Short mmCIF file of N, CA and C in Angstrom, two decimals:
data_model
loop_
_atom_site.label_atom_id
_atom_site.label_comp_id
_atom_site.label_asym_id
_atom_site.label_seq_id
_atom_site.Cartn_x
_atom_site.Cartn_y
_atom_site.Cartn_z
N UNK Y 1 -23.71 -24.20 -8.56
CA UNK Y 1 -23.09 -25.47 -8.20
C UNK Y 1 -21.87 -25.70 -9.10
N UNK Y 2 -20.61 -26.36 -8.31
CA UNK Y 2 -19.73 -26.22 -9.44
C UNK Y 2 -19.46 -27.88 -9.51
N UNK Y 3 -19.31 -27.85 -11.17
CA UNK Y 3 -19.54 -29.07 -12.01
C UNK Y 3 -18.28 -29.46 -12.80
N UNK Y 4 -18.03 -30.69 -12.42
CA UNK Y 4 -16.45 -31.44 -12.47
C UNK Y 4 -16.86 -32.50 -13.55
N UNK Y 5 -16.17 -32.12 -14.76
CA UNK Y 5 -16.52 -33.77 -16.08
C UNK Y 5 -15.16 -34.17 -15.73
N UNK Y 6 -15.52 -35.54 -15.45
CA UNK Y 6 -14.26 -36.81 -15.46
C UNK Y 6 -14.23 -37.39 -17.11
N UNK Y 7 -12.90 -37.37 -17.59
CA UNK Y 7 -12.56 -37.47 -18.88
C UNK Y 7 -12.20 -38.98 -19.00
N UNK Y 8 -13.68 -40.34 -19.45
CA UNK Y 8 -13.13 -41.37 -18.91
C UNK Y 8 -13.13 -42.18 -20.45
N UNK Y 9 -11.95 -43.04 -20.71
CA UNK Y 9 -11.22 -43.78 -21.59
C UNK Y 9 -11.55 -44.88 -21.57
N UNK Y 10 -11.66 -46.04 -22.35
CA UNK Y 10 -12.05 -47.49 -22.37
C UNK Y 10 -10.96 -47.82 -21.88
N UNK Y 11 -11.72 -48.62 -20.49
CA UNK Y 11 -10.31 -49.12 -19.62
C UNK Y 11 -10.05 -47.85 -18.76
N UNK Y 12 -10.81 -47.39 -18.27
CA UNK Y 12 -10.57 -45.71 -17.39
C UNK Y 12 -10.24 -47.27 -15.60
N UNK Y 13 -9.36 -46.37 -15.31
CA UNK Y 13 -8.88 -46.90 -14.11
C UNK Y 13 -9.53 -46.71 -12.11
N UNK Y 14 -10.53 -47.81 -12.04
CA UNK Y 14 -11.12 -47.69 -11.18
C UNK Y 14 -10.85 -46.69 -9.79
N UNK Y 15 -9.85 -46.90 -9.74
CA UNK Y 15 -9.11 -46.39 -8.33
C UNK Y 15 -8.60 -44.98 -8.39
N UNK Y 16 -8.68 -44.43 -9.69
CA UNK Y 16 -8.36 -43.31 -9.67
C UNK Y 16 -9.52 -42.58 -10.17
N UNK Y 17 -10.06 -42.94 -10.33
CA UNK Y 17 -11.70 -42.05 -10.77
C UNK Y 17 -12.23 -41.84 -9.13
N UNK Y 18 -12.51 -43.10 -8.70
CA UNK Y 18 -13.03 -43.33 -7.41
C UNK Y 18 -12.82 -42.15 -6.45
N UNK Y 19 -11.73 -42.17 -5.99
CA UNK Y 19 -11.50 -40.93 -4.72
C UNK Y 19 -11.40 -39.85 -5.06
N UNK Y 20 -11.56 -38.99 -6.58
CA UNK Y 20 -11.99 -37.88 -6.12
C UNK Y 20 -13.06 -37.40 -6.91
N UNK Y 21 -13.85 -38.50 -7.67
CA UNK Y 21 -15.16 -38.31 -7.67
C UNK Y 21 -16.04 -38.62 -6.36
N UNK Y 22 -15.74 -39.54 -5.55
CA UNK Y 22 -16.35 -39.60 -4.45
C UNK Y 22 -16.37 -38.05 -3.22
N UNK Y 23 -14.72 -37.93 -3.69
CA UNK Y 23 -14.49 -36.52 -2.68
C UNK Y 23 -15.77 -35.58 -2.97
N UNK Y 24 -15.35 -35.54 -4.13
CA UNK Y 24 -15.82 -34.42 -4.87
C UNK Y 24 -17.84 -34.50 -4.81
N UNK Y 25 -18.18 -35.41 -4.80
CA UNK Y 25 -19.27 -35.02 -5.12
C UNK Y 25 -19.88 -35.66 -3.32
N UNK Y 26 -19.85 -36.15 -2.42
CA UNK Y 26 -19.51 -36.65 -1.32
C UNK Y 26 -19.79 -35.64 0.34
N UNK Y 27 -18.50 -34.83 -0.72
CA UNK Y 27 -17.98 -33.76 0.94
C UNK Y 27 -18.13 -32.54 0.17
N UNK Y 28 -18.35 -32.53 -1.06
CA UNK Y 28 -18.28 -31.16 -0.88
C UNK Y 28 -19.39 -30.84 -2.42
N UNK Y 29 -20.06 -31.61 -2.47
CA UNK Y 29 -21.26 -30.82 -3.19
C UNK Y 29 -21.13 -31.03 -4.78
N UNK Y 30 -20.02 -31.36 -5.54
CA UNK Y 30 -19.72 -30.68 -6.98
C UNK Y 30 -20.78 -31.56 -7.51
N UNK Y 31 -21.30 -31.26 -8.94
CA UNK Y 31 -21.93 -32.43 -9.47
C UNK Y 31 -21.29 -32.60 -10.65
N UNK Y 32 -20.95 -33.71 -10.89
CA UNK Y 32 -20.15 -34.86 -11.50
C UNK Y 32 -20.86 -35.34 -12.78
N UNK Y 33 -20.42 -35.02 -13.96
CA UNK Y 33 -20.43 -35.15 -15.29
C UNK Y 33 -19.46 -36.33 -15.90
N UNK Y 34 -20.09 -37.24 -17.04
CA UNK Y 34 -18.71 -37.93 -17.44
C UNK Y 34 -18.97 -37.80 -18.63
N UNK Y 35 -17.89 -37.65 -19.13
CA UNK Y 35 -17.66 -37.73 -20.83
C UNK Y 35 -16.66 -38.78 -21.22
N UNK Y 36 -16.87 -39.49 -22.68
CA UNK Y 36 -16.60 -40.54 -23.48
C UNK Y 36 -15.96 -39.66 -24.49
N UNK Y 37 -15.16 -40.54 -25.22
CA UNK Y 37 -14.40 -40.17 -26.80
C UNK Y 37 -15.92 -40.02 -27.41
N UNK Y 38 -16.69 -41.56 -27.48
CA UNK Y 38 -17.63 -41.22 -28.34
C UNK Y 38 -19.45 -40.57 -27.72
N UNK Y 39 -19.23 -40.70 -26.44
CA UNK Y 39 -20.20 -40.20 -25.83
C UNK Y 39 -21.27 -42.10 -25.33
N UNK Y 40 -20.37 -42.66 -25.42
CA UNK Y 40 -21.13 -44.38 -25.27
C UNK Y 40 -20.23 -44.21 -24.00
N UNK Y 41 -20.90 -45.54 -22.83
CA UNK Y 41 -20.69 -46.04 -22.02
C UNK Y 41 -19.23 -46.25 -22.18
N UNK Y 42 -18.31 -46.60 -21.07
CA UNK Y 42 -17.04 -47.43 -21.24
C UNK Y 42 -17.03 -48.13 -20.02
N UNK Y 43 -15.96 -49.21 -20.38
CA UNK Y 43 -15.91 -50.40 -19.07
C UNK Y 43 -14.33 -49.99 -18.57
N UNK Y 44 -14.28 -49.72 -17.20
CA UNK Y 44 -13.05 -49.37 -16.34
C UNK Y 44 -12.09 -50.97 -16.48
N UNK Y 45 -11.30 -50.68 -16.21
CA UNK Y 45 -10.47 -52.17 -16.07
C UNK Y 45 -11.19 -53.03 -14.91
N UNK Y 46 -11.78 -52.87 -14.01
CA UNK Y 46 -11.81 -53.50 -13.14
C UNK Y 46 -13.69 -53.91 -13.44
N UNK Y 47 -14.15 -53.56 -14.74
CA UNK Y 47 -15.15 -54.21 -15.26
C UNK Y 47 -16.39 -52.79 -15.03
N UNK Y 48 -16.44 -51.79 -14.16
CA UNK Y 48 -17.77 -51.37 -13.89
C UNK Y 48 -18.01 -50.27 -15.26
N UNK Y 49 -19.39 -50.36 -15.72
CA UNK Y 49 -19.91 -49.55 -16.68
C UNK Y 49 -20.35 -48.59 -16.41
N UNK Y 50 -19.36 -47.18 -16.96
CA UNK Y 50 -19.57 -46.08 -16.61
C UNK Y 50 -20.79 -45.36 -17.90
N UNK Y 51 -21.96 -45.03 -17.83
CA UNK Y 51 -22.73 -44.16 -18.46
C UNK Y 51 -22.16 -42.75 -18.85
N UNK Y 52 -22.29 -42.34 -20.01
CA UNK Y 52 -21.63 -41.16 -20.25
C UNK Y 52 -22.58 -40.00 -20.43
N UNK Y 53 -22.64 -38.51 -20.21
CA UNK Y 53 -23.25 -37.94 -20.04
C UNK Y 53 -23.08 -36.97 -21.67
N UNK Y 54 -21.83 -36.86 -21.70
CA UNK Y 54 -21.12 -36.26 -22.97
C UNK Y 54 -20.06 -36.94 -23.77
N UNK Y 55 -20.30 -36.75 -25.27
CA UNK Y 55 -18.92 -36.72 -25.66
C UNK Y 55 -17.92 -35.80 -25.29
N UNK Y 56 -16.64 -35.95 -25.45
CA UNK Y 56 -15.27 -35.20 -25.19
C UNK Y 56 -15.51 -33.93 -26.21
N UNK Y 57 -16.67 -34.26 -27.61
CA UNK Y 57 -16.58 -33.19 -28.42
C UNK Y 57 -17.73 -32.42 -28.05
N UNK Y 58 -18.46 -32.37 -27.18
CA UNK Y 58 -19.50 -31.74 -26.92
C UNK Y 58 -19.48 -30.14 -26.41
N UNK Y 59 -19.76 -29.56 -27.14
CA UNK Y 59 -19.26 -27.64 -26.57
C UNK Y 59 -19.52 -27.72 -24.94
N UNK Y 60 -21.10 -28.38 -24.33
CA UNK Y 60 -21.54 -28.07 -23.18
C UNK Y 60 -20.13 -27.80 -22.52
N UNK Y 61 -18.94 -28.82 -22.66
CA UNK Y 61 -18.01 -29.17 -21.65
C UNK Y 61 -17.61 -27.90 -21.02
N UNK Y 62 -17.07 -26.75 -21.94
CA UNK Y 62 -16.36 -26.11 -21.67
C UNK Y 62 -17.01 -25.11 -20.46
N UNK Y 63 -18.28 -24.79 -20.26
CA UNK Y 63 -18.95 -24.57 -19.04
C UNK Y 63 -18.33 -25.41 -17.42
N UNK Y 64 -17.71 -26.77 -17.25
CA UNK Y 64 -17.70 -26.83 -16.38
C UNK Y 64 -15.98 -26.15 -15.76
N UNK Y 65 -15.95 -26.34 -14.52
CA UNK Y 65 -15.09 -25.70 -13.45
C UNK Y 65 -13.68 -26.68 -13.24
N UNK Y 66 -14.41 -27.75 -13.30
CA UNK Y 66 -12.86 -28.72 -13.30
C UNK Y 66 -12.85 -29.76 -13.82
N UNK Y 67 -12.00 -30.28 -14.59
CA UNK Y 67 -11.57 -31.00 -15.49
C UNK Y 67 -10.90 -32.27 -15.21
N UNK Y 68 -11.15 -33.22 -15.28
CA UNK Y 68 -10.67 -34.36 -14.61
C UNK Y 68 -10.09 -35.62 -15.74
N UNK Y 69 -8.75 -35.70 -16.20
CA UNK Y 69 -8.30 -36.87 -16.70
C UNK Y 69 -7.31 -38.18 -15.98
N UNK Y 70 -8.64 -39.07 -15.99
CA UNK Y 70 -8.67 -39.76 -15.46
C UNK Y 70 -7.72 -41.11 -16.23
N UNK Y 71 -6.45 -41.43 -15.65
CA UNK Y 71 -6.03 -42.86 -16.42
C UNK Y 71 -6.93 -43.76 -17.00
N UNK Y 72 -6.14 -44.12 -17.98
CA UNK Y 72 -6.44 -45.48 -19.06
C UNK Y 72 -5.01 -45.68 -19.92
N UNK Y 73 -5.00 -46.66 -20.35
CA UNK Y 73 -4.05 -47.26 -21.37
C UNK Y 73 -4.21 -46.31 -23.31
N UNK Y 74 -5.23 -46.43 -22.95
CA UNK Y 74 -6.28 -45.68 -24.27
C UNK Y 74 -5.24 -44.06 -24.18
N UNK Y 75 -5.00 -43.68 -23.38
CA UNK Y 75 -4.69 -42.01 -23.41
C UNK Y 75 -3.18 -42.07 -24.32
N UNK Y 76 -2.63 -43.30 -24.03
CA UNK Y 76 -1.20 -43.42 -24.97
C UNK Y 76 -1.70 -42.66 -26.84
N UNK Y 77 -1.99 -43.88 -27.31
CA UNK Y 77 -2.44 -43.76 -28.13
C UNK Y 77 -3.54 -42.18 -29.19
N UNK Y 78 -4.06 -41.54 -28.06
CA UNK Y 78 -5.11 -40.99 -28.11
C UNK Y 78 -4.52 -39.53 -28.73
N UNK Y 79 -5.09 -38.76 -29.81
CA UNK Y 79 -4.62 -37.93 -30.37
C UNK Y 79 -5.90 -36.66 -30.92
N UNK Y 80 -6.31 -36.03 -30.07
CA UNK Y 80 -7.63 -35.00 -30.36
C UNK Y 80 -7.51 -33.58 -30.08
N UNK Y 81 -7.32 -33.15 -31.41
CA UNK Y 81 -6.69 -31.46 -31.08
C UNK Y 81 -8.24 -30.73 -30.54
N UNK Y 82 -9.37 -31.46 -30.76
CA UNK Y 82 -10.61 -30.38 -30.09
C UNK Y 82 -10.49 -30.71 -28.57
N UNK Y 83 -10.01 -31.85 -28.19
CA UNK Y 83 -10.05 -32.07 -27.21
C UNK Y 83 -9.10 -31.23 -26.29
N UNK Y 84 -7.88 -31.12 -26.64
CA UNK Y 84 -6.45 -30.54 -26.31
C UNK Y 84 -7.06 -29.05 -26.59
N UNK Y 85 -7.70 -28.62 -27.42
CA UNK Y 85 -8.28 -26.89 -27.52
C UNK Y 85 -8.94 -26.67 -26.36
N UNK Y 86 -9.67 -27.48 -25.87
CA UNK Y 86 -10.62 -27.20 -25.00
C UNK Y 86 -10.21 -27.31 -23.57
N UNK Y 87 -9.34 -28.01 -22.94
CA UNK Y 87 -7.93 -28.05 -22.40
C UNK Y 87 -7.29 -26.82 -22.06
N UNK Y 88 -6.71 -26.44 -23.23
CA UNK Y 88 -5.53 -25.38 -23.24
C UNK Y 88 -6.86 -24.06 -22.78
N UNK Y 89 -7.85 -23.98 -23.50
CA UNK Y 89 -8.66 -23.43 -22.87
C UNK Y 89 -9.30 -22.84 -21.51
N UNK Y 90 -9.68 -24.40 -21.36
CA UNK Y 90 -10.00 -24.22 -19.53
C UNK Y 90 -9.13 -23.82 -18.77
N UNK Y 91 -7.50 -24.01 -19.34
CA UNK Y 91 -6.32 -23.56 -18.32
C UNK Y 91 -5.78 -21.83 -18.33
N UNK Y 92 -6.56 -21.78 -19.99
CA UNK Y 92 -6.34 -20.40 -19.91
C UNK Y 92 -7.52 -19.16 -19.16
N UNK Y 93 -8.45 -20.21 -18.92
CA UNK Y 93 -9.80 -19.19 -17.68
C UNK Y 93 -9.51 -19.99 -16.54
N UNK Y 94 -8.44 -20.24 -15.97
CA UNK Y 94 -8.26 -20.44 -14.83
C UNK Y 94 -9.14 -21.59 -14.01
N UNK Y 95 -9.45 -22.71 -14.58
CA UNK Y 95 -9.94 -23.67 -14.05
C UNK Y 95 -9.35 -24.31 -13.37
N UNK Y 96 -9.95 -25.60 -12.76
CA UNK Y 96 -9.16 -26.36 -12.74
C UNK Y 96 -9.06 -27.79 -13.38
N UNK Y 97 -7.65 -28.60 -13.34
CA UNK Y 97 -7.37 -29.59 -14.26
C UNK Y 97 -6.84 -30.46 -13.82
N UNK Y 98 -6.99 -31.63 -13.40
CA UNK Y 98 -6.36 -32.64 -12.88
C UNK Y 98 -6.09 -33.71 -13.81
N UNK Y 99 -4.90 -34.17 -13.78
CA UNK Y 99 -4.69 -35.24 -14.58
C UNK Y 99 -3.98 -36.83 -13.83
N UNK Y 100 -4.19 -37.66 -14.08
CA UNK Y 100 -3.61 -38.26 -13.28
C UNK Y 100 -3.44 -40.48 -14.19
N UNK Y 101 -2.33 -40.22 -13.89
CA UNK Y 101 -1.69 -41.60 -14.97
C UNK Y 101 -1.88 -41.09 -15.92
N UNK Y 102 -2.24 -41.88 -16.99
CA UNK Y 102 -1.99 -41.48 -18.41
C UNK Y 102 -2.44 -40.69 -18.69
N UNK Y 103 -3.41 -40.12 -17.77
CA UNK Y 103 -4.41 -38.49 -18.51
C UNK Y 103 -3.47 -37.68 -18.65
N UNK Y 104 -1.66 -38.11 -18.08
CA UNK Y 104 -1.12 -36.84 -17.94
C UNK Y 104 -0.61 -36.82 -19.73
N UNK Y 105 -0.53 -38.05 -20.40
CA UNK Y 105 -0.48 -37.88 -21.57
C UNK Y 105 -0.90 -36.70 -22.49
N UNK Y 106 -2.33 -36.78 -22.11
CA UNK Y 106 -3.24 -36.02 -22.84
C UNK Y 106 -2.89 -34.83 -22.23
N UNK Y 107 -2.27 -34.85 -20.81
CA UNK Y 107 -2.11 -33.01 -20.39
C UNK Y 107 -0.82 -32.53 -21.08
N UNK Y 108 -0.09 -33.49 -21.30
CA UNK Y 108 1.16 -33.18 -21.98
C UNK Y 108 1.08 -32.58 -23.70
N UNK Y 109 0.44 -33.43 -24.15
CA UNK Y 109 -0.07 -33.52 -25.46
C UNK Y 109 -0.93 -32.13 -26.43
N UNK Y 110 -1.83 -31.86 -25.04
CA UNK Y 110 -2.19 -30.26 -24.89
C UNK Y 110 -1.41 -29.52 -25.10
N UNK Y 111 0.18 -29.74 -24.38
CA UNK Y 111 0.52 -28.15 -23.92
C UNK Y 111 0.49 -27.85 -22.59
N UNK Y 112 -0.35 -28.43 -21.97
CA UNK Y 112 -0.81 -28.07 -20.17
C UNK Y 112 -0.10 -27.74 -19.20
N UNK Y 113 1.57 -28.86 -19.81
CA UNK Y 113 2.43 -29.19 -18.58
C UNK Y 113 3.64 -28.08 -18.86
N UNK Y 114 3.46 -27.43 -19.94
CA UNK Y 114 4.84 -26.13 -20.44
C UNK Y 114 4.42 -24.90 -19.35
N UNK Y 115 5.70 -25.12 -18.70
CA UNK Y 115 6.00 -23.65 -17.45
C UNK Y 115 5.85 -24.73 -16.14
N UNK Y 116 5.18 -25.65 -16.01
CA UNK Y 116 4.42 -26.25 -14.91
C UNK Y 116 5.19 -27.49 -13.56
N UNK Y 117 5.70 -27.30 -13.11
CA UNK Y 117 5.87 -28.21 -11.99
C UNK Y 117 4.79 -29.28 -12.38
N UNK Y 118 5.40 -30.81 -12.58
CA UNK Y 118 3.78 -32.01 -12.72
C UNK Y 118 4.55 -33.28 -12.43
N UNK Y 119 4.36 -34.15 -12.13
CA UNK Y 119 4.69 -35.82 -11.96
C UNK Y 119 4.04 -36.43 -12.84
N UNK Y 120 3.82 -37.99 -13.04
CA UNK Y 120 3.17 -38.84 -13.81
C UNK Y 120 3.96 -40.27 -13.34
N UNK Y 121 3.35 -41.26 -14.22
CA UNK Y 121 4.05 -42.62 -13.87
C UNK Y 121 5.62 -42.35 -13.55
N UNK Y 122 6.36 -41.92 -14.40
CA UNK Y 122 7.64 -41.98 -14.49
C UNK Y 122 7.80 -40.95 -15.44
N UNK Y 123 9.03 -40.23 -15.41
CA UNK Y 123 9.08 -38.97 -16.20
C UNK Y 123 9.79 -40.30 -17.69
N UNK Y 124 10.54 -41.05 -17.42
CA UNK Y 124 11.10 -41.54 -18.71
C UNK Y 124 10.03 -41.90 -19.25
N UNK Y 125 9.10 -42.41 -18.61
CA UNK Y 125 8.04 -43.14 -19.76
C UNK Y 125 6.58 -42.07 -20.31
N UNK Y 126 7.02 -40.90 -19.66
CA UNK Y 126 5.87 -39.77 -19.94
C UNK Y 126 6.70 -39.21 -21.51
N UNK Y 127 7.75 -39.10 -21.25
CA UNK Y 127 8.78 -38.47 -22.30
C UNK Y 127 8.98 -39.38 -23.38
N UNK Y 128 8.54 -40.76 -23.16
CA UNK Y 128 8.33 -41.87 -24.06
C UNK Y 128 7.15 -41.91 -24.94
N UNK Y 129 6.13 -41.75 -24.75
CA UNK Y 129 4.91 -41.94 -24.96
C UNK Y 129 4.33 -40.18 -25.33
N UNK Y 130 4.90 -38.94 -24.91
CA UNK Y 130 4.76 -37.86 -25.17
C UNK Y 130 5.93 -37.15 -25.70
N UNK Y 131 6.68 -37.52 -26.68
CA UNK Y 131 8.29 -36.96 -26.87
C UNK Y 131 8.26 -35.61 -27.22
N UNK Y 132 8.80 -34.90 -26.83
CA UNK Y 132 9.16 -33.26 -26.99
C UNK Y 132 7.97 -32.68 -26.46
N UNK Y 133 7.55 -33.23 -25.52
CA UNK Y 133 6.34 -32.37 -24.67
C UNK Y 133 7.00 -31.45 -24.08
N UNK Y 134 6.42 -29.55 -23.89
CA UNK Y 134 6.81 -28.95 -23.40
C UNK Y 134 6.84 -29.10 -21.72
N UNK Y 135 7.51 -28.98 -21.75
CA UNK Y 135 7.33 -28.97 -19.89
C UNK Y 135 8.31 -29.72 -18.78
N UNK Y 136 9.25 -30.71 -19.92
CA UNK Y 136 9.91 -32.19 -19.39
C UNK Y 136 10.45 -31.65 -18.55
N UNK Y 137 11.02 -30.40 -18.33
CA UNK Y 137 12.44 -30.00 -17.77
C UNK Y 137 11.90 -29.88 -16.53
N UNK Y 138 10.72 -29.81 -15.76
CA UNK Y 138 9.81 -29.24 -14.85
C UNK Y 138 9.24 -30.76 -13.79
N UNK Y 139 9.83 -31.57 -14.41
CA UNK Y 139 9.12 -33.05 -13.93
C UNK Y 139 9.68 -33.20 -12.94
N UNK Y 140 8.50 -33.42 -11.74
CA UNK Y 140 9.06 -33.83 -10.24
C UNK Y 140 8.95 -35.32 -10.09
N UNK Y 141 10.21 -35.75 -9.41
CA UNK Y 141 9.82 -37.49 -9.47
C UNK Y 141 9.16 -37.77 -7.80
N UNK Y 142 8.08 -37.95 -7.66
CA UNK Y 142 7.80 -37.96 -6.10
C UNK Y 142 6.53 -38.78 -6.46
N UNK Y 143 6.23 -39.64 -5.14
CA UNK Y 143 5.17 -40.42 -5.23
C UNK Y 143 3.70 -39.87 -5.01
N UNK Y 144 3.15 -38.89 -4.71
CA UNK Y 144 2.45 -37.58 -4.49
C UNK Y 144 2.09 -37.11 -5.46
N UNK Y 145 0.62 -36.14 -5.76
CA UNK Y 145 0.00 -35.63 -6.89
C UNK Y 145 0.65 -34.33 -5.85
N UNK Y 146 1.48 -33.35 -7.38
CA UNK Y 146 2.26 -32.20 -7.67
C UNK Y 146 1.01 -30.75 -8.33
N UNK Y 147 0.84 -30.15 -7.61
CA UNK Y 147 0.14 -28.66 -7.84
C UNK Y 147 1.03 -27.52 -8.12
N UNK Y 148 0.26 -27.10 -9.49
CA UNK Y 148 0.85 -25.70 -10.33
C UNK Y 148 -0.06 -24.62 -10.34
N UNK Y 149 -0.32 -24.04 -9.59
CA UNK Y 149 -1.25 -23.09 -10.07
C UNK Y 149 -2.84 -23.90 -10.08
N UNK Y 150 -3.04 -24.38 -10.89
CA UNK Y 150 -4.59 -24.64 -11.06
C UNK Y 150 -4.44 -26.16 -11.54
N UNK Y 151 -3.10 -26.55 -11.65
CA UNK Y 151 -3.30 -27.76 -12.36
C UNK Y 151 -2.35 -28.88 -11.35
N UNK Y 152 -3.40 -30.08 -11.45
CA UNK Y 152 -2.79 -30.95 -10.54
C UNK Y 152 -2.41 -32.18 -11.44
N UNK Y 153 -1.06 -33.26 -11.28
CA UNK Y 153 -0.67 -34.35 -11.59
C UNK Y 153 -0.29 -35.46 -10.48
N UNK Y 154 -0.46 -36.32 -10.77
CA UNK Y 154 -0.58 -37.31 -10.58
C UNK Y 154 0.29 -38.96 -11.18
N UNK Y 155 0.40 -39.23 -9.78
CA UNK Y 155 0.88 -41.09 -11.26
C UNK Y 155 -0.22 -41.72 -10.53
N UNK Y 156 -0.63 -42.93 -11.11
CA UNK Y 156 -1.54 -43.70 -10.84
C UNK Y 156 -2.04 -44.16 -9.45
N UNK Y 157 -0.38 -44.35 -8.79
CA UNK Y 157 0.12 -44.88 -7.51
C UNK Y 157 -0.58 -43.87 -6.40
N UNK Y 158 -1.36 -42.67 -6.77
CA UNK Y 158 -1.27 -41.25 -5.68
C UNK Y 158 -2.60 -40.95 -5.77
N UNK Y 159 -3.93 -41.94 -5.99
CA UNK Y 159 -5.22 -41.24 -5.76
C UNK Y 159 -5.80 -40.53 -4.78
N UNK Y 160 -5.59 -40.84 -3.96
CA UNK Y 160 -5.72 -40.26 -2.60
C UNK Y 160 -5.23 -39.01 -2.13
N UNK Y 161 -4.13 -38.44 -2.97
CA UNK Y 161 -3.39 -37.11 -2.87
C UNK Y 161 -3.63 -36.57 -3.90
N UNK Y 162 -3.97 -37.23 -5.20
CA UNK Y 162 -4.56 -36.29 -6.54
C UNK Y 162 -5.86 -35.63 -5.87
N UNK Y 163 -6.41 -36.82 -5.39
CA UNK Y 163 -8.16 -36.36 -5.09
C UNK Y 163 -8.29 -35.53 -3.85
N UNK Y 164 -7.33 -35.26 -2.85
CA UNK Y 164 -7.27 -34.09 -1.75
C UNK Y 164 -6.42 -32.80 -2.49
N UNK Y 165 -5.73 -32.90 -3.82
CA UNK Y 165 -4.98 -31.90 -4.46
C UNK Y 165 -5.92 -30.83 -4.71
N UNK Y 166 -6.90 -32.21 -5.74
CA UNK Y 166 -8.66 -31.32 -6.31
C UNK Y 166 -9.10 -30.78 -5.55
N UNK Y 167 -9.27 -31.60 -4.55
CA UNK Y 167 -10.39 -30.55 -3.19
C UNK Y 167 -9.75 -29.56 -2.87
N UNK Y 168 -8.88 -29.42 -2.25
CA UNK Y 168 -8.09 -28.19 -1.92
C UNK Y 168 -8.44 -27.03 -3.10
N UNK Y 169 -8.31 -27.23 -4.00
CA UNK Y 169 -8.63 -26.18 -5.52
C UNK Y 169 -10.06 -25.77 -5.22
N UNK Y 170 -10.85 -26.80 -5.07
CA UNK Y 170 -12.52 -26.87 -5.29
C UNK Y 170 -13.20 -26.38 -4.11
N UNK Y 171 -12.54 -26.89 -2.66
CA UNK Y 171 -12.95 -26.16 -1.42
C UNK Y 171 -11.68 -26.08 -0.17
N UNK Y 172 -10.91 -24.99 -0.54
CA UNK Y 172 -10.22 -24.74 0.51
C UNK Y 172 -10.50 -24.41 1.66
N UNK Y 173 -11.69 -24.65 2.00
CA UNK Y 173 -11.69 -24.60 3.61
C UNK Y 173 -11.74 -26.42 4.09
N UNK Y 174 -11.67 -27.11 2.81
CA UNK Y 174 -12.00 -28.23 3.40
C UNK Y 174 -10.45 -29.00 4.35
N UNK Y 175 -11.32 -30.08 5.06
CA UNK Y 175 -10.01 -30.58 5.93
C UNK Y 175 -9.19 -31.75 5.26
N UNK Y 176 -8.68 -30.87 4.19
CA UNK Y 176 -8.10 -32.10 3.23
C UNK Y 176 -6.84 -33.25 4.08
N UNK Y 177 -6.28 -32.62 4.52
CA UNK Y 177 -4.88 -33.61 5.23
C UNK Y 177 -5.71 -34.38 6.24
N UNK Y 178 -6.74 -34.37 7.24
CA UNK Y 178 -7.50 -35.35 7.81
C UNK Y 178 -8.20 -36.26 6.33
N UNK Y 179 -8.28 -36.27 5.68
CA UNK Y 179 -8.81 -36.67 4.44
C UNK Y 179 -7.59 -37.71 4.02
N UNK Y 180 -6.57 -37.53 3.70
CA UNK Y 180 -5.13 -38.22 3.48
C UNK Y 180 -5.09 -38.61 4.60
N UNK Y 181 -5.53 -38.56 5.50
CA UNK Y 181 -4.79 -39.23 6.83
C UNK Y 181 -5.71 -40.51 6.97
N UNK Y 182 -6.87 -40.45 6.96
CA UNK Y 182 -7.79 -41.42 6.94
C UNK Y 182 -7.18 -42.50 6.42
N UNK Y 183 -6.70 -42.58 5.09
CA UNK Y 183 -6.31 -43.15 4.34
C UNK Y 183 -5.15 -44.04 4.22
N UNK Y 184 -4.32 -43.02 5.43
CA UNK Y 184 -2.92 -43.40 5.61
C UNK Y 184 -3.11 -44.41 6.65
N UNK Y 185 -4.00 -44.33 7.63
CA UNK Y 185 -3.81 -45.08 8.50
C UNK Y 185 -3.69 -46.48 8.10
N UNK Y 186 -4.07 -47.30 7.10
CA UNK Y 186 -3.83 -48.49 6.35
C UNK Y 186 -2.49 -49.05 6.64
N UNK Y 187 -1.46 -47.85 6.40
CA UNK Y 187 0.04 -48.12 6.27
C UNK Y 187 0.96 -47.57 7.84
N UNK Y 188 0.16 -47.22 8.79
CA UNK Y 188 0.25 -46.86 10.15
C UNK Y 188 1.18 -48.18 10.10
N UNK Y 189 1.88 -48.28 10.74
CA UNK Y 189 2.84 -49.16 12.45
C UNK Y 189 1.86 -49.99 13.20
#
């Protein structure tokens, strides 16, 4: 069974956890792990209490298949070279890694985004908050979660295309663009 830890922050952002942990564990089977800084519960902005399964420092992690950083405000601030080892890691056995809003901090912060095609909120304010991150020169400005190889980005604004980015990685036979389309119909004519 392949097993996806969502990397969630005090203040982890409802709407972007949501659709592709739901994808993910939903339509196509994965089972869904969460890890904490300290391995305690955290409260999403929009109030719900997420139970944590792991800390971020916990070896188990590096066993799972895809990697999920999930926005928060918290990721500005946030500075963990075991965390970023384990990261640079998973990208170097070919996992996969999604980052999306500020997680792209932490993908930046890694190392993740050097060589890589990636988006985020805004490239000025990624380059603000991550200065001399390798990778700036590579920043696509598009409203859409951006795929490199194994690694997907995201801005906050694009859950719905981060979380069909993942699937596509996790099960390419799945019918991801009926999946986005569902979704789209909201904004239909």
């Amino acid at each position: 069974m392949t097993i996806a830890v969502a990397f969630l922050q005090p203040g982890w952002a409802d709407w972007e956890a949501g659709q592709v942990l739901a994808a993910l564990r939903g339509y196509y089977g994965v089972q869904i792990e969460i890890a904490t800084p300290d391995g305690e519960p955290q409260t999403s902005m929009g109030g719900v209490l997420a139970a944590a399964d792991y800390k971020f420092a916990d070896p188990v992690l590096a066993d799972a298949e895809v990697f999920l950083l999930i926005g928060s405000d918290a990721w500005i601030d946030y500075d963990d070279k075991a965390l970023f080892s384990l990261l640079r890691q998973a990208q170097a056995d070919g996992k996969v890694i999604g980052a999306i809003c500020a997680g792209t901090v932490a993908a930046a912060r890694a190392g993740l985004l050097a060589g890589k095609a990636h988006t985020s909120n805004d490239h000025a304010w990624l380059a603000k908050v991550a200065p001399d991150y390798a990778g700036a020169e590579r920043y696509v400005d598009t409203p859409k979660a951006v795929t490199d190889g194994k690694l997907v980005t995201a801005a906050g604004s694009a859950p719905v295309t981060f979380s069909a980015a993942i699937a596509r990685l996790v099960a390419p036979e799945g019918k991801h663009d009926d999946y986005v389309a569902m979704f789209a119909r909201e904004f239909a004519d």
